XYZ file of C-alpha atoms in Angstrom:
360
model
C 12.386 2.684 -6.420
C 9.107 1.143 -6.739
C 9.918 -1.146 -3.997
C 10.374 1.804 -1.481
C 7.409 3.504 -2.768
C 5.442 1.085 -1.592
C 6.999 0.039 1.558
C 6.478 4.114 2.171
C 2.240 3.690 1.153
C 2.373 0.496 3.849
C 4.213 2.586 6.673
C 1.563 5.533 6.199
C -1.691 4.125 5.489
C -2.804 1.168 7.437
C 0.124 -1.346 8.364
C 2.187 1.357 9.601
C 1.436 4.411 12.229
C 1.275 7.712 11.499
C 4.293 9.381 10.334
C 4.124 13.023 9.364
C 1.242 13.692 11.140
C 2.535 13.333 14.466
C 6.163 13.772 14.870
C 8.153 11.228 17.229
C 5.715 8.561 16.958
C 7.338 5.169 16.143
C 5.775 2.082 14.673
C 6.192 -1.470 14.133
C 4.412 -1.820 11.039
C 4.600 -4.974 8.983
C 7.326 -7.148 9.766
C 9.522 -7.845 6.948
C 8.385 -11.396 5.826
C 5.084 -10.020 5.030
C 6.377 -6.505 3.404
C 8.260 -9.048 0.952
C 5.167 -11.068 0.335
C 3.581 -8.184 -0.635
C 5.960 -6.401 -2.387
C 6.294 -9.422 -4.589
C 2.600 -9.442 -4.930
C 2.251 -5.863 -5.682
C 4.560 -6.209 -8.854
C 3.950 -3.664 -11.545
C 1.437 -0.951 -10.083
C 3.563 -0.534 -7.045
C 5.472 2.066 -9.231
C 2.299 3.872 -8.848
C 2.003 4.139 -5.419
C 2.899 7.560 -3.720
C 6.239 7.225 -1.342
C 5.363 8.458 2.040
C 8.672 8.905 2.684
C 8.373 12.033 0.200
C 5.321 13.926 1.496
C 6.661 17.422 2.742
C 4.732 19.949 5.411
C 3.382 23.120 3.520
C 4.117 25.412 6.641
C 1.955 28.674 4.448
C -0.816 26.532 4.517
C -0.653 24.923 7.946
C -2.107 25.858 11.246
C 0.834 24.653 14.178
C 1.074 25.948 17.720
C 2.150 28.550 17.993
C -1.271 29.983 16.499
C -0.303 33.867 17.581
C 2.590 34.085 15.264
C 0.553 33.054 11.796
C -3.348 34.596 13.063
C -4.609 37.597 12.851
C -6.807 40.074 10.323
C -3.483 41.207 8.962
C -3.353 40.851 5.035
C 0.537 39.885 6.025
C -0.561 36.725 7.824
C -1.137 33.731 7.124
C -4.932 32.522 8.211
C -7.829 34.483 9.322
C -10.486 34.633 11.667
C -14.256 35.018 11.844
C -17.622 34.698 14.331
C -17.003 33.531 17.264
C -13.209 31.825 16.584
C -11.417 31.924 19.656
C -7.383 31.637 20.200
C -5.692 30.279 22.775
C -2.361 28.944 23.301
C -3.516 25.220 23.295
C -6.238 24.998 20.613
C -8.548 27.642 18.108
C -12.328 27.164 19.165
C -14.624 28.120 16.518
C -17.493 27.898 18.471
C -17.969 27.244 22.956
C -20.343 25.240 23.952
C -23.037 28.025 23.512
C -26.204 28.319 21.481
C -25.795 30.008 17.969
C -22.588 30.709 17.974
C -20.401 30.491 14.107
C -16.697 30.586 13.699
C -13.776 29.867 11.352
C -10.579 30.154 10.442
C -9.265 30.301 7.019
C -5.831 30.046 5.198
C -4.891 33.441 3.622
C -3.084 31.913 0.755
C -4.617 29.693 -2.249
C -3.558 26.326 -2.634
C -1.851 25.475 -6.136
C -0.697 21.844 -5.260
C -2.359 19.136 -6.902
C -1.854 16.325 -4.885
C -1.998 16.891 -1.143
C -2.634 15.668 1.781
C -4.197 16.963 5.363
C -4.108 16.184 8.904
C -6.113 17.498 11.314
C -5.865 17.190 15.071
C -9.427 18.158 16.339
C -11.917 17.930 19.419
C -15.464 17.943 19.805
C -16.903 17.823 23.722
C -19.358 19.503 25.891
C -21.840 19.087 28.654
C -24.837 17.841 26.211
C -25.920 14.014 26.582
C -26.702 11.526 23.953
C -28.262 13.956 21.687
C -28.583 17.390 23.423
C -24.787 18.340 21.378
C -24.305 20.231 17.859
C -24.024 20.637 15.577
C -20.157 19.911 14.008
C -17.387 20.774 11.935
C -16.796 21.402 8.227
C -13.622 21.331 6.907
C -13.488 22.989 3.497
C -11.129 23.444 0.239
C -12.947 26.189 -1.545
C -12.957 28.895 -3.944
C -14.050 31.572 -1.200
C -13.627 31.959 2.520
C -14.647 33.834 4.959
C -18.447 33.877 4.252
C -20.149 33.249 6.632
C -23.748 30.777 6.130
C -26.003 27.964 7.222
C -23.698 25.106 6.598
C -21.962 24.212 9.919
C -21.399 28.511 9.636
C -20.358 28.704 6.353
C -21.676 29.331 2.754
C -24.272 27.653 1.080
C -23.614 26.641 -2.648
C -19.810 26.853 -2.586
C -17.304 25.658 -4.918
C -15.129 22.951 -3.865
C -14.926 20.160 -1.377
C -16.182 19.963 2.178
C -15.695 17.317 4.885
C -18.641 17.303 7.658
C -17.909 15.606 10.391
C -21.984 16.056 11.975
C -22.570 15.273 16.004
C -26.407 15.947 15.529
C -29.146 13.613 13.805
C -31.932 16.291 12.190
C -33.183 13.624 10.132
C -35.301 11.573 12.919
C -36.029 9.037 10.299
C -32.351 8.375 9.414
C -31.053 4.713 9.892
C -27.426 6.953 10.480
C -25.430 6.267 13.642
C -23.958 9.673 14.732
C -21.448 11.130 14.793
C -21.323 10.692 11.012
C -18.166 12.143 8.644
C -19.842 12.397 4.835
C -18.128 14.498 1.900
C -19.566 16.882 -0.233
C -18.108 18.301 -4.029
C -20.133 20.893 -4.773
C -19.842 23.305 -8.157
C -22.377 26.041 -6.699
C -25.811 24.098 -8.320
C -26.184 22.298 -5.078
C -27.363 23.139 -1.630
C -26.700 21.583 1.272
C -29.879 20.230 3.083
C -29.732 19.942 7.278
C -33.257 18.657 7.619
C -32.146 15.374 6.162
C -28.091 15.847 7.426
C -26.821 16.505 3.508
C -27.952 12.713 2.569
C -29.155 14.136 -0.797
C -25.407 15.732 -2.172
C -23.361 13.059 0.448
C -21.428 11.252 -2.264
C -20.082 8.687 0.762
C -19.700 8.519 4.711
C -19.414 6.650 7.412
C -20.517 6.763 10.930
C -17.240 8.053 13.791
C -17.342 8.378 17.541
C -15.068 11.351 17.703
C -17.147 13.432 19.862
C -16.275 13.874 24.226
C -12.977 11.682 23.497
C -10.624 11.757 26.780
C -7.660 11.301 23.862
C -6.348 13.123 20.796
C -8.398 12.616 17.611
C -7.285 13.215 14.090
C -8.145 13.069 10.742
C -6.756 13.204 7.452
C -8.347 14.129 3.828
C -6.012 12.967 1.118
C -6.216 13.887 -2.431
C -4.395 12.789 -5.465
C -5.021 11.948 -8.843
C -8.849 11.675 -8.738
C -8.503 9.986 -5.730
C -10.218 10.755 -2.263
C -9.188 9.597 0.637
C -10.595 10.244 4.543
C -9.070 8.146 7.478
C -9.643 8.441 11.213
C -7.608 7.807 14.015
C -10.284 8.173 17.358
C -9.126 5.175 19.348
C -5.769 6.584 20.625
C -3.856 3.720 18.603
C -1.780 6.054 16.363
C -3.009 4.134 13.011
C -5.685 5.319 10.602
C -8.587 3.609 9.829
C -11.039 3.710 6.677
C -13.488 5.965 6.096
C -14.324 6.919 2.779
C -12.328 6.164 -0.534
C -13.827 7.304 -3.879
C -12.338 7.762 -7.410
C -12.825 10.570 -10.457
C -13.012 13.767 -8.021
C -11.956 16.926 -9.465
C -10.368 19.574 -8.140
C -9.107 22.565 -8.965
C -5.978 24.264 -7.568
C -6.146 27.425 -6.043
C -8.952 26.911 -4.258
C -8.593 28.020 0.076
C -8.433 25.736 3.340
C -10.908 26.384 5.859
C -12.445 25.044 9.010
C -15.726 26.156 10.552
C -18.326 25.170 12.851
C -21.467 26.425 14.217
C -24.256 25.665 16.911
C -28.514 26.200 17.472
C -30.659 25.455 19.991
C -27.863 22.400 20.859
C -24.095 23.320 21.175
C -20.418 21.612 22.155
C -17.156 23.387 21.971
C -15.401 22.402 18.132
C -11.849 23.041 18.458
C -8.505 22.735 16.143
C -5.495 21.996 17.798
C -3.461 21.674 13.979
C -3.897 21.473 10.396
C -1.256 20.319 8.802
C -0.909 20.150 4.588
C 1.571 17.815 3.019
C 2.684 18.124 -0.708
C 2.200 14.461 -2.249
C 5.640 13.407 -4.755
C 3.019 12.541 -7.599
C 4.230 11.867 -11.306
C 1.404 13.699 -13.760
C 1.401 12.679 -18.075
C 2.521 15.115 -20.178
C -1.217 15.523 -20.882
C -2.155 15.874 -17.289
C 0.542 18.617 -16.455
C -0.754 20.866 -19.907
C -4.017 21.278 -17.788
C -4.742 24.707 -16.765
C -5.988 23.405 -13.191
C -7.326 26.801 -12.251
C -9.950 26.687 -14.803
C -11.180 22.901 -13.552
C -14.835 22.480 -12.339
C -15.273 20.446 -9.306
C -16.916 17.440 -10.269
C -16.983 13.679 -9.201
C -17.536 10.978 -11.879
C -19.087 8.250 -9.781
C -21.338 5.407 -9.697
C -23.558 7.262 -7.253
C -25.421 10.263 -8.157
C -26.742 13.011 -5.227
C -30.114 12.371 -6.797
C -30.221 8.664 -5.461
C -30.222 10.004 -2.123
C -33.552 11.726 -2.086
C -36.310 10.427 -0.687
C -39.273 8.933 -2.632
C -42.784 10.314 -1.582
C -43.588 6.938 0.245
C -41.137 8.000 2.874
C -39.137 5.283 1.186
C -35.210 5.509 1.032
C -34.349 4.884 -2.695
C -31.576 2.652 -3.312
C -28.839 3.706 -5.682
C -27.463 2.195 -8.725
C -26.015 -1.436 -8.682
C -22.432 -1.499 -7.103
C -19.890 -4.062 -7.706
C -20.764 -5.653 -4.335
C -24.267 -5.815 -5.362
C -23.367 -7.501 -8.932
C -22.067 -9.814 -7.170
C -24.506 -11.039 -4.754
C -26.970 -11.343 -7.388
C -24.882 -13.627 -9.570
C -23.900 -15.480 -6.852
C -27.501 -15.709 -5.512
C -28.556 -16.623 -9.366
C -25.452 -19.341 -9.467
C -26.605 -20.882 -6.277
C -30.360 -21.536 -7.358
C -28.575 -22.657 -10.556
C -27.220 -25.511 -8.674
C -29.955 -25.999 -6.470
C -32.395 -26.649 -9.851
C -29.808 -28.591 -11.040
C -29.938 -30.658 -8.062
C -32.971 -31.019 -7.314
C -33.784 -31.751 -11.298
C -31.016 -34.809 -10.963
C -32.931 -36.661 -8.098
C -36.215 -36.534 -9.425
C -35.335 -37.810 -13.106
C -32.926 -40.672 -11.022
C -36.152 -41.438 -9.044
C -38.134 -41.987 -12.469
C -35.452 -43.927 -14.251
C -35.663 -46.125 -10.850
C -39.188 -46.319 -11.282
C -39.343 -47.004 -14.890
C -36.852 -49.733 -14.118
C -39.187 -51.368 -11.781
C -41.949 -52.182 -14.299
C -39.824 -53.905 -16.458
């Protein structure tokens, strides 16, 4: 058992290509002299490890061609509409390439799983050059939807968890490469600042050329056991790559999926071709299942704190609190001049006794 549910983790997430996300699409993945090395080296937390094998498509909370049949402002259906959201029969476009324009498109039914797992097949393009594009997506697992707001035209202060995937730079002083994906948990205290792109509540992020792709682009936001997980896959290779990976999120269940975008005085069409929600096979303590996960306040325990983020009043970008990485470079660095003193101690005191030899 504990063998398969880890040759399942290698198929899906980074050997392997991607499996429920795209049906028919085959992959070699690791051959099997270095899925036994592995295996072998995994040893005792491989029982820990989800099986891919097991994740199953929540069809009441996905959005799959076609749209017509699940869409609509019928209480009976399944996802709803707002602003400027546009259906066709190959993709929903929240917003055309059109200045200040909102849209979204929410699921009508709460979400009580507590592991899960989301794909979305996307597309951001327009006529704008280098910069003249904006300003992105948001994809969001909150307790309301359909309000409308500021943030990539949805609400400010929200409860839950929200994925940006930004095309447009505000912050002209930012050392960011754009586009940029960054995630947000937010319990309603915080609001979401666009003059410096959300660096002051981004709790990770990393930069993502998704935008005027002449291929598919997906991504997927996985969530389970504290654990939060966004991979890419923008270079038409059919294998996620890295993106952000933090520990001690929480969550609560029934809490909505949503997807919005909006556009100012810069715009690009934001479409969703499919979002697709798989139920993770995940084995909860006793203690963990007695948890009324309703009641749970989103919350991230984490080395970094939004308030690292913020800007000094030098204009200089404060640097957070010490991360492992950084631990380490400074004990190596303090190891290495260590052994340089040491060194350098040794030849002079050889060059004295040398010395001291000659007088006598």
């Amino acid at each position: 058992m504990a063998a398969a549910a880890a040759a399942g983790w290698i198929w899906r997430w980074g050997w392997g290509r991607r499996c429920p996300g795209r049906s028919g699409l085959r992959g070699p993945g690791p051959g099997p002299t270095i899925l036994l090395l592995f295996l072998l080296l995994l040893g005792p937390v491989a029982a820990d490890i989800t099986d891919g094998n097991s994740e199953h498509l929540k069809r009441e909370h996905s959005l799959i061609k076609p749209y017509h049949a699940g869409i609509g402002s019928s209480s009976t259906l399944l996802w709803d509409f707002q602003g400027s959201t546009m259906l066709t029969s190959q993709y929903v476009r929240l917003t055309p390439d059109e200045r200040s324009k909102e849209g979204s498109i929410w699921n009508h039914l709460p979400c009580f799983l507590k592991d899960w797992e989301m794909h979305v097949h996307f597309k951001v393009h327009g006529a704008g050059k280098k910069n003249l594009h904006g300003d992105g997506i948001a994809l969001w697992y909150t307790r309301d939807r359909l309000v409308p707001g500021p943030v990539f035209g949805s609400k400010d202060n929200f409860h839950g968890l929200a994925i940006f995937l930004d095309t447009y730079p505000n912050d002209e002083t930012t050392e960011r490469v754009f586009p940029y994906i960054s995630v947000m948990v937010n319990n309603g205290s915080l609001s979401y600042d666009h003059s410096k792109d959300g660096r002051w509540t981004e709790l990770a992020g990393c930069t993502a050329d998704f935008r005027n792709r002449d291929h598919d682009t997906f991504l997927a936001v996985r969530y389970s056991r504290g654990r939060l997980t966004v991979m890419t896959d923008l270079e038409d290779k059919n294998e996620w790559k890295n993106c952000i990976d933090i520990t001690g999120v929480r969550l609560p269940t029934g809490y909505y999926f949503g997807a919005s975008a909006g556009t100012g005085d810069l715009s690009d069409n934001h479409d969703i071709i499919s979002m697709k929600l798989f139920q993770l096979m995940v084995e909860h303590t006793p203690d963990e299942e007695s948890i009324d996960w309703t009641k749970i306040e989103p919350s991230v325990s984490f080395l970094k704190s939004p308030k690292d983020n913020v800007d000094d009043p030098t204009g200089n970008f404060r640097s957070g609190p010490l991360t492992g990485w950084r631990v380490f470079l400074l004990l190596l660095c303090a190891l290495l001049g260590i052994i340089v003193c040491a060194v350098v101690g040794a030849v002079v005191f050889q060059k004295r006794q040398e010395r001291n030899k000659r007088f006598y």
